[in-house]
mmCIF file of C-alpha atoms and ligand atoms in Angstrom:
data_model
loop_
_atom_site.group_PDB
_atom_site.id
_atom_site.type_symbol
_atom_site.label_atom_id
_atom_site.label_comp_id
_atom_site.label_asym_id
_atom_site.label_seq_id
_atom_site.Cartn_x
_atom_site.Cartn_y
_atom_site.Cartn_z
ATOM 1 C CA MET E 50 17.017 51.861 25.488
ATOM 2 C CA GLU E 51 14.828 53.412 22.857
ATOM 3 C CA GLU E 52 11.173 53.682 23.793
ATOM 4 C CA LYS E 53 8.979 51.433 21.629
ATOM 5 C CA ASN E 54 6.243 53.176 19.686
ATOM 6 C CA PHE E 55 2.597 52.185 20.074
ATOM 7 C CA ILE E 56 1.295 50.151 17.120
ATOM 8 C CA PRO E 57 -2.463 50.717 16.786
ATOM 9 C CA LEU E 58 -4.899 48.206 15.318
ATOM 10 C CA SER E 59 -6.364 50.470 12.650
ATOM 11 C CA VAL E 60 -6.178 54.252 12.409
ATOM 12 C CA PRO E 61 -7.121 56.796 9.728
ATOM 13 C CA ASN E 62 -4.607 57.874 7.095
ATOM 14 C CA PHE E 63 -4.935 61.519 6.052
ATOM 15 C CA SER E 64 -1.906 61.898 3.817
ATOM 16 C CA GLY E 65 -3.865 63.169 0.792
ATOM 17 C CA LYS E 66 -5.816 66.346 0.166
ATOM 18 C CA GLU E 67 -8.048 66.082 3.256
ATOM 19 C CA LYS E 68 -6.938 69.381 4.829
ATOM 20 C CA GLU E 69 -7.244 71.256 1.549
ATOM 21 C CA TYR E 70 -10.793 70.053 0.838
ATOM 22 C CA VAL E 71 -11.987 70.515 4.420
ATOM 23 C CA ASN E 72 -10.500 74.009 4.398
ATOM 24 C CA ASP E 73 -12.281 74.802 1.113
ATOM 25 C CA ALA E 74 -15.552 73.681 2.684
ATOM 26 C CA VAL E 75 -14.999 75.872 5.750
ATOM 27 C CA VAL E 76 -13.956 78.895 3.683
ATOM 28 C CA SER E 77 -17.022 78.478 1.459
ATOM 29 C CA GLU E 78 -19.165 78.124 4.616
ATOM 30 C CA TRP E 79 -20.806 74.974 3.184
ATOM 31 C CA VAL E 80 -20.203 72.860 6.263
ATOM 32 C CA SER E 81 -23.621 71.306 6.821
ATOM 33 C CA THR E 82 -25.766 69.050 4.651
ATOM 34 C CA GLY E 83 -25.846 71.348 1.598
ATOM 35 C CA GLY E 84 -22.886 71.967 -0.702
ATOM 36 C CA SER E 85 -21.319 70.323 -3.729
ATOM 37 C CA LEU E 86 -19.114 67.736 -2.031
ATOM 38 C CA VAL E 87 -21.890 65.385 -0.879
ATOM 39 C CA PRO E 88 -23.155 64.746 -4.445
ATOM 40 C CA LYS E 89 -19.536 64.601 -5.623
ATOM 41 C CA PHE E 90 -18.652 61.949 -3.037
ATOM 42 C CA GLU E 91 -21.820 60.010 -3.936
ATOM 43 C CA GLN E 92 -20.840 60.041 -7.607
ATOM 44 C CA LEU E 93 -17.253 58.967 -6.819
ATOM 45 C CA ILE E 94 -18.525 55.924 -4.918
ATOM 46 C CA ALA E 95 -21.174 55.099 -7.559
ATOM 47 C CA ASP E 96 -18.564 55.234 -10.342
ATOM 48 C CA TYR E 97 -16.062 53.230 -8.308
ATOM 49 C CA VAL E 98 -18.415 50.337 -7.528
ATOM 50 C CA LYS E 99 -20.090 50.691 -10.954
ATOM 51 C CA THR E 100 -23.628 51.422 -9.832
ATOM 52 C CA ASP E 101 -26.013 54.155 -11.008
ATOM 53 C CA ARG E 102 -26.746 55.774 -7.686
ATOM 54 C CA ALA E 103 -25.145 56.028 -4.277
ATOM 55 C CA VAL E 104 -26.859 57.815 -1.382
ATOM 56 C CA ALA E 105 -24.721 59.302 1.386
ATOM 57 C CA CYS E 106 -25.740 59.046 5.038
ATOM 58 C CA ASN E 107 -24.181 59.770 8.407
ATOM 59 C CA SER E 108 -23.072 56.253 9.373
ATOM 60 C CA GLY E 109 -23.021 52.684 8.176
ATOM 61 C CA SER E 110 -25.570 51.942 10.895
ATOM 62 C CA SER E 111 -28.035 54.520 9.560
ATOM 63 C CA GLY E 112 -27.374 53.177 6.055
ATOM 64 C CA LEU E 113 -28.347 49.701 7.219
ATOM 65 C CA HIS E 114 -31.496 51.102 8.824
ATOM 66 C CA LEU E 115 -32.344 52.801 5.513
ATOM 67 C CA ALA E 116 -31.709 49.470 3.761
ATOM 68 C CA MET E 117 -34.296 47.742 5.976
ATOM 69 C CA MET E 118 -36.865 50.407 5.142
ATOM 70 C CA MET E 119 -36.006 50.301 1.415
ATOM 71 C CA ALA E 120 -36.594 46.554 1.524
ATOM 72 C CA GLY E 121 -39.937 47.049 3.259
ATOM 73 C CA VAL E 122 -38.868 45.048 6.296
ATOM 74 C CA GLY E 123 -41.301 45.877 9.072
ATOM 75 C CA ALA E 124 -43.129 44.740 12.178
ATOM 76 C CA GLY E 125 -43.688 41.003 12.379
ATOM 77 C CA HIS E 126 -41.180 40.092 9.664
ATOM 78 C CA GLU E 127 -38.097 37.957 10.178
ATOM 79 C CA VAL E 128 -34.660 38.387 8.628
ATOM 80 C CA LEU E 129 -31.853 35.859 8.284
ATOM 81 C CA ALA E 130 -28.587 37.286 9.630
ATOM 82 C CA PRO E 131 -25.082 36.139 10.543
ATOM 83 C CA THR E 132 -24.346 35.535 14.215
ATOM 84 C CA LEU E 133 -20.600 36.185 13.860
ATOM 85 C CA THR E 134 -20.476 39.894 13.051
ATOM 86 C CA PHE E 135 -20.567 43.391 14.497
ATOM 87 C CA ILE E 136 -23.882 44.145 16.193
ATOM 88 C CA ALA E 137 -24.588 47.142 13.923
ATOM 89 C CA ALA E 138 -25.345 44.649 11.138
ATOM 90 C CA VAL E 139 -28.248 43.227 13.148
ATOM 91 C CA ASN E 140 -29.679 46.093 15.252
ATOM 92 C CA PRO E 141 -31.421 47.692 12.221
ATOM 93 C CA ILE E 142 -33.585 44.550 11.920
ATOM 94 C CA ARG E 143 -34.945 45.431 15.358
ATOM 95 C CA TYR E 144 -35.227 49.164 14.508
ATOM 96 C CA ALA E 145 -37.568 48.030 11.732
ATOM 97 C CA GLY E 146 -39.672 46.016 14.199
ATOM 98 C CA ALA E 147 -38.533 42.667 12.773
ATOM 99 C CA GLN E 148 -36.651 39.744 14.340
ATOM 100 C CA PRO E 149 -33.336 38.206 13.251
ATOM 101 C CA ILE E 150 -32.807 34.480 12.777
ATOM 102 C CA PHE E 151 -29.129 33.786 13.393
ATOM 103 C CA ILE E 152 -27.140 31.582 11.030
ATOM 104 C CA GLY E 153 -23.551 30.372 11.457
ATOM 105 C CA CYS E 154 -20.541 31.046 9.276
ATOM 106 C CA ASP E 155 -18.416 29.085 6.832
ATOM 107 C CA ASP E 156 -14.609 29.183 6.661
ATOM 108 C CA SER E 157 -14.719 32.646 5.086
ATOM 109 C CA LEU E 158 -16.233 33.845 8.432
ATOM 110 C CA CYS E 159 -19.258 35.033 6.415
ATOM 111 C CA ILE E 160 -22.782 33.591 6.613
ATOM 112 C CA SER E 161 -22.796 29.972 5.416
ATOM 113 C CA PRO E 162 -24.976 29.241 2.354
ATOM 114 C CA GLU E 163 -25.150 25.569 3.390
ATOM 115 C CA ARG E 164 -26.497 26.464 6.836
ATOM 116 C CA VAL E 165 -28.960 28.997 5.361
ATOM 117 C CA SER E 166 -30.222 26.404 2.899
ATOM 118 C CA GLU E 167 -30.533 23.672 5.552
ATOM 119 C CA TYR E 168 -32.352 26.036 7.875
ATOM 120 C CA LEU E 169 -34.870 27.062 5.235
ATOM 121 C CA GLN E 170 -35.462 23.509 4.044
ATOM 122 C CA SER E 171 -36.152 22.272 7.558
ATOM 123 C CA HIS E 172 -37.913 25.319 9.047
ATOM 124 C CA ALA E 173 -39.629 27.236 6.230
ATOM 125 C CA GLU E 174 -42.114 26.831 3.397
ATOM 126 C CA LEU E 175 -43.073 28.943 0.395
ATOM 127 C CA LYS E 176 -46.684 30.161 0.583
ATOM 128 C CA ASP E 177 -48.007 32.467 -2.143
ATOM 129 C CA GLY E 178 -44.424 33.350 -2.984
ATOM 130 C CA LYS E 179 -43.596 34.230 0.625
ATOM 131 C CA CYS E 180 -40.968 32.423 2.686
ATOM 132 C CA ILE E 181 -42.842 31.516 5.863
ATOM 133 C CA ASN E 182 -41.248 30.338 9.096
ATOM 134 C CA LYS E 183 -43.218 27.175 9.969
ATOM 135 C CA SER E 184 -42.807 27.567 13.731
ATOM 136 C CA THR E 185 -43.650 31.309 14.051
ATOM 137 C CA SER E 186 -45.756 31.765 10.863
ATOM 138 C CA ALA E 187 -43.775 34.977 10.267
ATOM 139 C CA TRP E 188 -42.680 36.084 6.802
ATOM 140 C CA ILE E 189 -38.906 35.714 6.414
ATOM 141 C CA LYS E 190 -38.509 38.644 4.097
ATOM 142 C CA ALA E 191 -34.795 39.266 3.739
ATOM 143 C CA MET E 192 -31.273 38.082 4.428
ATOM 144 C CA VAL E 193 -28.401 40.248 5.683
ATOM 145 C CA VAL E 194 -25.025 39.188 4.307
ATOM 146 C CA VAL E 195 -21.878 40.694 5.876
ATOM 147 C CA HIS E 196 -18.608 40.610 3.928
ATOM 148 C CA VAL E 197 -16.540 40.021 7.048
ATOM 149 C CA PHE E 198 -13.168 41.811 7.259
ATOM 150 C CA GLY E 199 -13.354 42.625 3.530
ATOM 151 C CA ASN E 200 -13.776 38.991 2.502
ATOM 152 C CA LEU E 201 -16.628 38.316 0.076
ATOM 153 C CA ALA E 202 -19.387 35.992 1.249
ATOM 154 C CA ASP E 203 -20.262 33.147 -1.134
ATOM 155 C CA MET E 204 -22.602 35.307 -3.215
ATOM 156 C CA PRO E 205 -23.309 32.883 -6.091
ATOM 157 C CA ALA E 206 -24.671 30.311 -3.622
ATOM 158 C CA LEU E 207 -26.437 32.884 -1.416
ATOM 159 C CA MET E 208 -28.105 34.630 -4.372
ATOM 160 C CA GLN E 209 -29.373 31.296 -5.659
ATOM 161 C CA ILE E 210 -30.953 30.520 -2.283
ATOM 162 C CA ALA E 211 -32.440 34.034 -2.142
ATOM 163 C CA LYS E 212 -33.990 33.523 -5.569
ATOM 164 C CA GLN E 213 -35.415 30.146 -4.622
ATOM 165 C CA TRP E 214 -36.974 31.490 -1.401
ATOM 166 C CA ASN E 215 -37.874 35.005 -2.603
ATOM 167 C CA LEU E 216 -35.612 36.757 -0.117
ATOM 168 C CA ILE E 217 -34.374 40.323 -0.444
ATOM 169 C CA VAL E 218 -30.588 40.445 -0.053
ATOM 170 C CA ILE E 219 -29.037 43.273 1.977
ATOM 171 C CA GLU E 220 -25.244 43.365 1.710
ATOM 172 C CA ASP E 221 -23.518 44.854 4.733
ATOM 173 C CA SER E 222 -20.397 45.882 2.822
ATOM 174 C CA THR E 223 -19.272 48.268 5.531
ATOM 175 C CA GLU E 224 -15.942 46.422 5.754
ATOM 176 C CA ALA E 225 -15.617 45.608 2.074
ATOM 177 C CA LEU E 226 -15.415 48.789 -0.016
ATOM 178 C CA GLY E 227 -13.145 47.869 -2.935
ATOM 179 C CA THR E 228 -13.661 44.104 -2.755
ATOM 180 C CA TYR E 229 -14.887 42.485 -5.985
ATOM 181 C CA TYR E 230 -15.127 39.187 -7.840
ATOM 182 C CA THR E 231 -12.450 38.526 -10.466
ATOM 183 C CA GLU E 232 -13.930 35.177 -11.567
ATOM 184 C CA GLY E 233 -17.236 33.372 -11.854
ATOM 185 C CA VAL E 234 -20.769 34.593 -12.547
ATOM 186 C CA TYR E 235 -20.131 37.851 -10.707
ATOM 187 C CA ALA E 236 -16.703 38.652 -12.201
ATOM 188 C CA GLY E 237 -16.196 42.434 -12.048
ATOM 189 C CA LYS E 238 -19.010 42.896 -9.508
ATOM 190 C CA PHE E 239 -18.213 44.787 -6.302
ATOM 191 C CA ALA E 240 -19.302 43.761 -2.808
ATOM 192 C CA GLY E 241 -22.508 45.693 -2.162
ATOM 193 C CA THR E 242 -23.744 45.659 -5.766
ATOM 194 C CA ILE E 243 -24.795 42.017 -6.121
ATOM 195 C CA GLY E 244 -27.850 41.869 -3.839
ATOM 196 C CA ASP E 245 -30.761 44.315 -3.682
ATOM 197 C CA VAL E 246 -29.091 46.878 -1.382
ATOM 198 C CA GLY E 247 -25.492 47.461 -0.325
ATOM 199 C CA VAL E 248 -24.157 49.631 2.498
ATOM 200 C CA TYR E 249 -20.647 51.029 3.052
ATOM 201 C CA SER E 250 -19.257 52.648 6.207
ATOM 202 C CA PHE E 251 -16.707 55.432 6.609
ATOM 203 C CA ASN E 252 -16.228 55.092 10.346
ATOM 204 C CA GLY E 253 -12.730 55.859 11.642
ATOM 205 C CA ASN E 254 -11.508 52.268 11.508
ATOM 206 C CA LYS E 255 -12.797 51.464 8.007
ATOM 207 C CA ILE E 256 -10.682 51.417 4.819
ATOM 208 C CA ILE E 257 -11.581 55.035 4.098
ATOM 209 C CA THR E 258 -13.081 57.385 6.657
ATOM 210 C CA THR E 259 -15.126 60.570 6.889
ATOM 211 C CA GLY E 260 -14.982 60.481 10.706
ATOM 212 C CA SER E 261 -18.418 58.949 10.586
ATOM 213 C CA GLY E 262 -20.418 58.269 7.465
ATOM 214 C CA GLY E 263 -22.064 55.737 5.219
ATOM 215 C CA MET E 264 -23.311 55.135 1.695
ATOM 216 C CA VAL E 265 -26.230 53.122 0.370
ATOM 217 C CA VAL E 266 -26.295 51.653 -3.142
ATOM 218 C CA SER E 267 -29.077 49.726 -4.847
ATOM 219 C CA ASN E 268 -29.847 48.033 -8.127
ATOM 220 C CA HIS E 269 -33.403 49.369 -7.805
ATOM 221 C CA PRO E 270 -33.234 53.092 -8.711
ATOM 222 C CA GLU E 271 -36.487 53.860 -6.909
ATOM 223 C CA TRP E 272 -35.162 52.225 -3.727
ATOM 224 C CA ALA E 273 -32.116 54.515 -3.802
ATOM 225 C CA GLU E 274 -34.357 57.566 -4.190
ATOM 226 C CA HIS E 275 -36.459 56.298 -1.290
ATOM 227 C CA ALA E 276 -33.293 56.091 0.847
ATOM 228 C CA LYS E 277 -32.432 59.709 -0.030
ATOM 229 C CA HIS E 278 -35.982 60.750 0.836
ATOM 230 C CA LEU E 279 -35.999 58.933 4.195
ATOM 231 C CA SER E 280 -32.564 60.340 5.081
ATOM 232 C CA THR E 281 -33.814 63.918 4.593
ATOM 233 C CA GLN E 282 -36.856 63.801 6.910
ATOM 234 C CA ALA E 283 -39.035 62.528 4.029
ATOM 235 C CA LYS E 284 -39.672 66.097 2.975
ATOM 236 C CA SER E 285 -42.004 66.103 -0.018
ATOM 237 C CA ASP E 286 -42.617 69.840 -0.297
ATOM 238 C CA GLU E 287 -39.533 71.916 0.481
ATOM 239 C CA LEU E 288 -41.300 75.274 0.825
ATOM 240 C CA ASN E 289 -44.339 74.244 2.818
ATOM 241 C CA TYR E 290 -42.673 71.675 5.065
ATOM 242 C CA LYS E 291 -44.747 68.702 3.994
ATOM 243 C CA HIS E 292 -43.520 65.219 4.830
ATOM 244 C CA ASP E 293 -45.128 62.148 3.319
ATOM 245 C CA GLU E 294 -43.778 59.538 5.774
ATOM 246 C CA VAL E 295 -41.732 59.273 8.957
ATOM 247 C CA GLY E 296 -38.232 60.316 7.943
ATOM 248 C CA TYR E 297 -34.858 60.691 9.606
ATOM 249 C CA ASN E 298 -31.994 63.154 9.656
ATOM 250 C CA TYR E 299 -29.433 60.679 8.394
ATOM 251 C CA ARG E 300 -27.556 63.066 6.089
ATOM 252 C CA LEU E 301 -23.819 63.314 5.649
ATOM 253 C CA THR E 302 -22.348 66.814 5.946
ATOM 254 C CA ASN E 303 -20.322 68.626 3.320
ATOM 255 C CA LEU E 304 -17.400 68.723 5.793
ATOM 256 C CA GLN E 305 -17.452 64.930 6.074
ATOM 257 C CA ALA E 306 -17.817 64.581 2.309
ATOM 258 C CA ALA E 307 -14.666 66.723 1.913
ATOM 259 C CA LEU E 308 -12.771 63.999 3.772
ATOM 260 C CA GLY E 309 -14.504 61.331 1.686
ATOM 261 C CA VAL E 310 -13.527 62.916 -1.641
ATOM 262 C CA ALA E 311 -9.889 63.127 -0.529
ATOM 263 C CA GLN E 312 -9.959 59.551 0.803
ATOM 264 C CA MET E 313 -11.396 58.185 -2.456
ATOM 265 C CA GLU E 314 -8.349 59.545 -4.287
ATOM 266 C CA GLN E 315 -6.246 57.216 -2.141
ATOM 267 C CA LEU E 316 -8.459 54.143 -1.833
ATOM 268 C CA GLU E 317 -6.686 51.976 -4.402
ATOM 269 C CA GLY E 318 -3.332 52.901 -2.849
ATOM 270 C CA PHE E 319 -4.654 51.958 0.612
ATOM 271 C CA ILE E 320 -5.767 48.584 -0.738
ATOM 272 C CA GLN E 321 -2.379 47.932 -2.358
ATOM 273 C CA HIS E 322 -0.713 48.679 0.993
ATOM 274 C CA LYS E 323 -3.165 46.407 2.850
ATOM 275 C CA ILE E 324 -2.411 43.575 0.400
ATOM 276 C CA GLU E 325 1.338 44.078 0.741
ATOM 277 C CA MET E 326 1.257 43.988 4.538
ATOM 278 C CA TYR E 327 -1.121 41.001 4.520
ATOM 279 C CA ASN E 328 1.368 39.090 2.358
ATOM 280 C CA PHE E 329 4.149 40.111 4.746
ATOM 281 C CA TYR E 330 2.280 38.697 7.772
ATOM 282 C CA PHE E 331 1.217 35.632 5.790
ATOM 283 C CA ASN E 332 4.763 34.747 4.752
ATOM 284 C CA ALA E 333 6.151 35.388 8.236
ATOM 285 C CA LEU E 334 3.460 33.693 10.335
ATOM 286 C CA ASN E 335 1.287 31.235 8.435
ATOM 287 C CA GLY E 336 2.057 27.676 9.558
ATOM 288 C CA LYS E 337 4.586 28.873 12.180
ATOM 289 C CA ASN E 338 4.318 28.568 15.971
ATOM 290 C CA HIS E 339 0.745 27.181 15.670
ATOM 291 C CA TYR E 340 -0.495 30.274 13.828
ATOM 292 C CA ARG E 341 -2.524 30.548 10.671
ATOM 293 C CA ILE E 342 -3.260 33.700 8.701
ATOM 294 C CA LEU E 343 -6.764 33.248 7.307
ATOM 295 C CA PRO E 344 -7.016 33.591 3.523
ATOM 296 C CA PHE E 345 -9.376 35.766 1.486
ATOM 297 C CA ARG E 346 -11.708 34.041 -0.973
ATOM 298 C CA GLU E 347 -10.195 32.774 -4.219
ATOM 299 C CA GLY E 348 -11.513 34.372 -7.391
ATOM 300 C CA THR E 349 -11.829 37.764 -5.701
ATOM 301 C CA ARG E 350 -9.779 40.913 -5.222
ATOM 302 C CA SER E 351 -10.368 41.604 -1.539
ATOM 303 C CA ASN E 352 -9.644 45.008 0.002
ATOM 304 C CA HIS E 353 -7.814 43.039 2.770
ATOM 305 C CA TRP E 354 -9.337 45.350 5.384
ATOM 306 C CA PHE E 355 -8.623 43.274 8.527
ATOM 307 C CA TYR E 356 -6.117 40.448 8.972
ATOM 308 C CA SER E 357 -7.138 37.399 10.981
ATOM 309 C CA LEU E 358 -4.532 35.439 12.909
ATOM 310 C CA LEU E 359 -5.893 32.056 13.987
ATOM 311 C CA VAL E 360 -4.271 30.581 17.095
ATOM 312 C CA GLU E 361 -4.363 26.787 16.981
ATOM 313 C CA ASP E 362 -5.161 24.794 20.123
ATOM 314 C CA GLU E 363 -1.577 23.462 20.288
ATOM 315 C CA HIS E 364 -0.207 26.941 21.025
ATOM 316 C CA PRO E 365 1.098 27.132 24.631
ATOM 317 C CA LEU E 366 -0.801 30.390 25.219
ATOM 318 C CA SER E 367 -4.514 31.039 24.882
ATOM 319 C CA ARG E 368 -5.792 33.567 22.372
ATOM 320 C CA ASP E 369 -6.489 36.080 25.140
ATOM 321 C CA GLU E 370 -3.037 35.600 26.696
ATOM 322 C CA ILE E 371 -1.549 36.363 23.280
ATOM 323 C CA ILE E 372 -3.556 39.588 23.058
ATOM 324 C CA GLN E 373 -2.279 40.574 26.528
ATOM 325 C CA ALA E 374 1.330 39.731 25.669
ATOM 326 C CA LEU E 375 1.103 41.916 22.554
ATOM 327 C CA GLN E 376 -0.447 44.708 24.580
ATOM 328 C CA LYS E 377 2.575 44.641 26.923
ATOM 329 C CA GLU E 378 4.714 45.264 23.848
ATOM 330 C CA LYS E 379 2.484 48.230 22.938
ATOM 331 C CA ILE E 380 0.880 46.322 20.074
ATOM 332 C CA GLN E 381 -2.881 46.775 19.854
ATOM 333 C CA THR E 382 -4.904 43.787 18.635
ATOM 334 C CA ARG E 383 -8.413 42.569 19.344
ATOM 335 C CA PRO E 384 -10.406 39.378 19.454
ATOM 336 C CA ILE E 385 -13.137 38.754 16.900
ATOM 337 C CA TRP E 386 -16.650 39.754 18.043
ATOM 338 C CA ALA E 387 -18.741 37.802 20.539
ATOM 339 C CA LEU E 388 -21.695 36.172 18.757
ATOM 340 C CA ILE E 389 -24.783 38.374 18.421
ATOM 341 C CA GLN E 390 -27.021 35.488 19.472
ATOM 342 C CA ASP E 391 -25.346 35.644 22.906
ATOM 343 C CA GLN E 392 -25.805 39.402 23.360
ATOM 344 C CA ALA E 393 -28.399 40.977 25.631
ATOM 345 C CA ASP E 394 -31.767 41.226 23.885
ATOM 346 C CA TYR E 395 -30.844 38.646 21.243
ATOM 347 C CA ASP E 396 -30.391 35.544 23.376
ATOM 348 C CA LYS E 397 -33.950 34.343 22.764
ATOM 349 C CA ASN E 398 -33.858 34.610 18.980
ATOM 350 C CA GLU E 399 -33.762 31.537 16.770
ATOM 351 C CA ARG E 400 -30.292 30.324 15.737
ATOM 352 C CA TYR E 401 -28.999 27.596 13.472
ATOM 353 C CA GLY E 402 -25.668 26.023 12.508
ATOM 354 C CA ASP E 403 -23.310 27.975 14.759
ATOM 355 C CA GLU E 404 -20.555 25.355 15.373
ATOM 356 C CA LEU E 405 -17.919 27.041 13.185
ATOM 357 C CA ALA E 406 -18.856 30.470 14.530
ATOM 358 C CA TYR E 407 -17.983 29.280 18.065
ATOM 359 C CA TYR E 408 -14.778 27.704 16.759
ATOM 360 C CA TYR E 409 -13.551 30.941 15.185
ATOM 361 C CA LEU E 410 -14.906 33.132 17.976
ATOM 362 C CA ASN E 411 -12.424 31.627 20.424
ATOM 363 C CA ARG E 412 -9.353 31.570 18.197
ATOM 364 C CA ILE E 413 -9.077 34.743 16.097
ATOM 365 C CA VAL E 414 -6.929 37.809 16.760
ATOM 366 C CA ASN E 415 -7.052 40.800 14.416
ATOM 367 C CA LEU E 416 -3.543 42.166 13.786
ATOM 368 C CA PRO E 417 -2.511 45.810 13.241
ATOM 369 C CA CYS E 418 -3.538 46.722 9.696
ATOM 370 C CA SER E 419 -3.515 50.517 9.335
ATOM 371 C CA THR E 420 -2.849 51.791 5.828
ATOM 372 C CA ASN E 421 0.227 53.579 7.200
ATOM 373 C CA LEU E 422 1.612 50.514 9.029
ATOM 374 C CA THR E 423 5.351 50.277 8.329
ATOM 375 C CA LYS E 424 7.351 47.123 7.560
ATOM 376 C CA GLU E 425 9.394 47.774 10.734
ATOM 377 C CA ASP E 426 6.272 47.846 12.896
ATOM 378 C CA ALA E 427 4.827 44.748 11.212
ATOM 379 C CA GLN E 428 8.183 43.014 11.792
ATOM 380 C CA ARG E 429 7.907 43.863 15.496
ATOM 381 C CA VAL E 430 4.421 42.309 15.574
ATOM 382 C CA VAL E 431 5.792 39.178 13.875
ATOM 383 C CA ASP E 432 8.846 38.921 16.148
ATOM 384 C CA THR E 433 6.676 39.281 19.255
ATOM 385 C CA LEU E 434 4.221 36.634 18.052
ATOM 386 C CA LEU E 435 7.004 34.183 17.196
ATOM 387 C CA SER E 436 8.597 34.669 20.650
ATOM 388 C CA LEU E 437 5.400 33.584 22.479
HETATM 389 C C1 LIG A 231 -18.553 49.281 10.992
HETATM 390 C C2 LIG A 231 -19.640 48.312 10.778
HETATM 391 C C3 LIG A 231 -20.987 48.710 10.754
HETATM 392 C C4 LIG A 231 -21.481 50.064 11.128
HETATM 393 O O1 LIG A 231 -20.897 51.149 10.548
HETATM 394 P P1 LIG A 231 -20.839 52.538 11.350
HETATM 395 O O2 LIG A 231 -20.427 53.485 10.270
HETATM 396 O O3 LIG A 231 -19.813 52.387 12.412
HETATM 397 O O4 LIG A 231 -22.191 52.828 11.876
HETATM 398 C C5 LIG A 231 -21.944 47.763 10.458
HETATM 399 N N1 LIG A 231 -21.620 46.483 10.220
HETATM 400 C C6 LIG A 231 -20.348 46.053 10.280
HETATM 401 C C7 LIG A 231 -20.069 44.617 9.993
HETATM 402 C C8 LIG A 231 -19.313 46.942 10.573
HETATM 403 O O5 LIG A 231 -18.060 46.497 10.653
#
């Protein structure tokens, strides 16, 4: 019998000009943080998401740390954040010396505007234009919104709440490059460009990759320049090595940018493939054998980065048994993240409205979704799932 191939969850796709551009960078000897490809990659992203300035950095995590500093989040502040997300969305709040307040999700898996609003109405008050937590007296300065799996959070509602409570909005768009609104007040607006700061990631599992990398965008031009400054050791005088604040070496290299430039040429094609394979899974699995394929928000063009299979309670197998059964068939899947509020070092933080987060936490499996996933492989995933 023919040996079955391994079907990975999400792997890079280097079928464009990656080798050519990386080779050019090596031949030119511009392999470190200088060179023309970093500014070129920044401009490609800025043009694509229709913003004036994009600042490259060496990971989505460092981009989110820069975002906290751009927003002036510091010691003693508090920041509203989703509990159902990857921990890198929340750790930068702590890097900045602030504390997260965890809020549950809505059916989009993103932070729930209803829960945020209820929390603020019952726990906070506006004092001299500052949103103050009545129980800790701390200034709740910002809100982190994560566009989970490439699905847009409810930005019209969240932005309205942010305006009412004077909150800075940081969009963790690390999973959502290419997602935008097609309808409503934000029609044409990309994930990451609606709030005050947006961050993209180019980690190996993201929709495009530079191995590791990130990009920060902002509607405040001086904030973007501040991010660039902080990412380059806050050097204020090149020749005499003067630094006007505590900076970081968070720069992207020209070698990584070479990958990024080549990947950007393929991004729209990757998204079309993701949408096609999503529709394939949806038609084959949704409503069958106690499975649901979770939808992406209406009125948006999502990048369809990750596909969520929801296993209903009536299914004879548990979610984790399904993951194991797929693994036996050499199909790699994974459960959605454990809640951040239950992680070490976060279990004493305030939390509110997490019922749906616990519901989804126990029922979601992410299916193989690489941009080079074939119909045959997706069919094998479907056949295996329907046989369980
Ligand atoms: C990937 C990811 C990050 C971090 O990006 P890195 O480039 O891996 O540092 C942050 N938040 C979320 C939600 C992510 O999925």
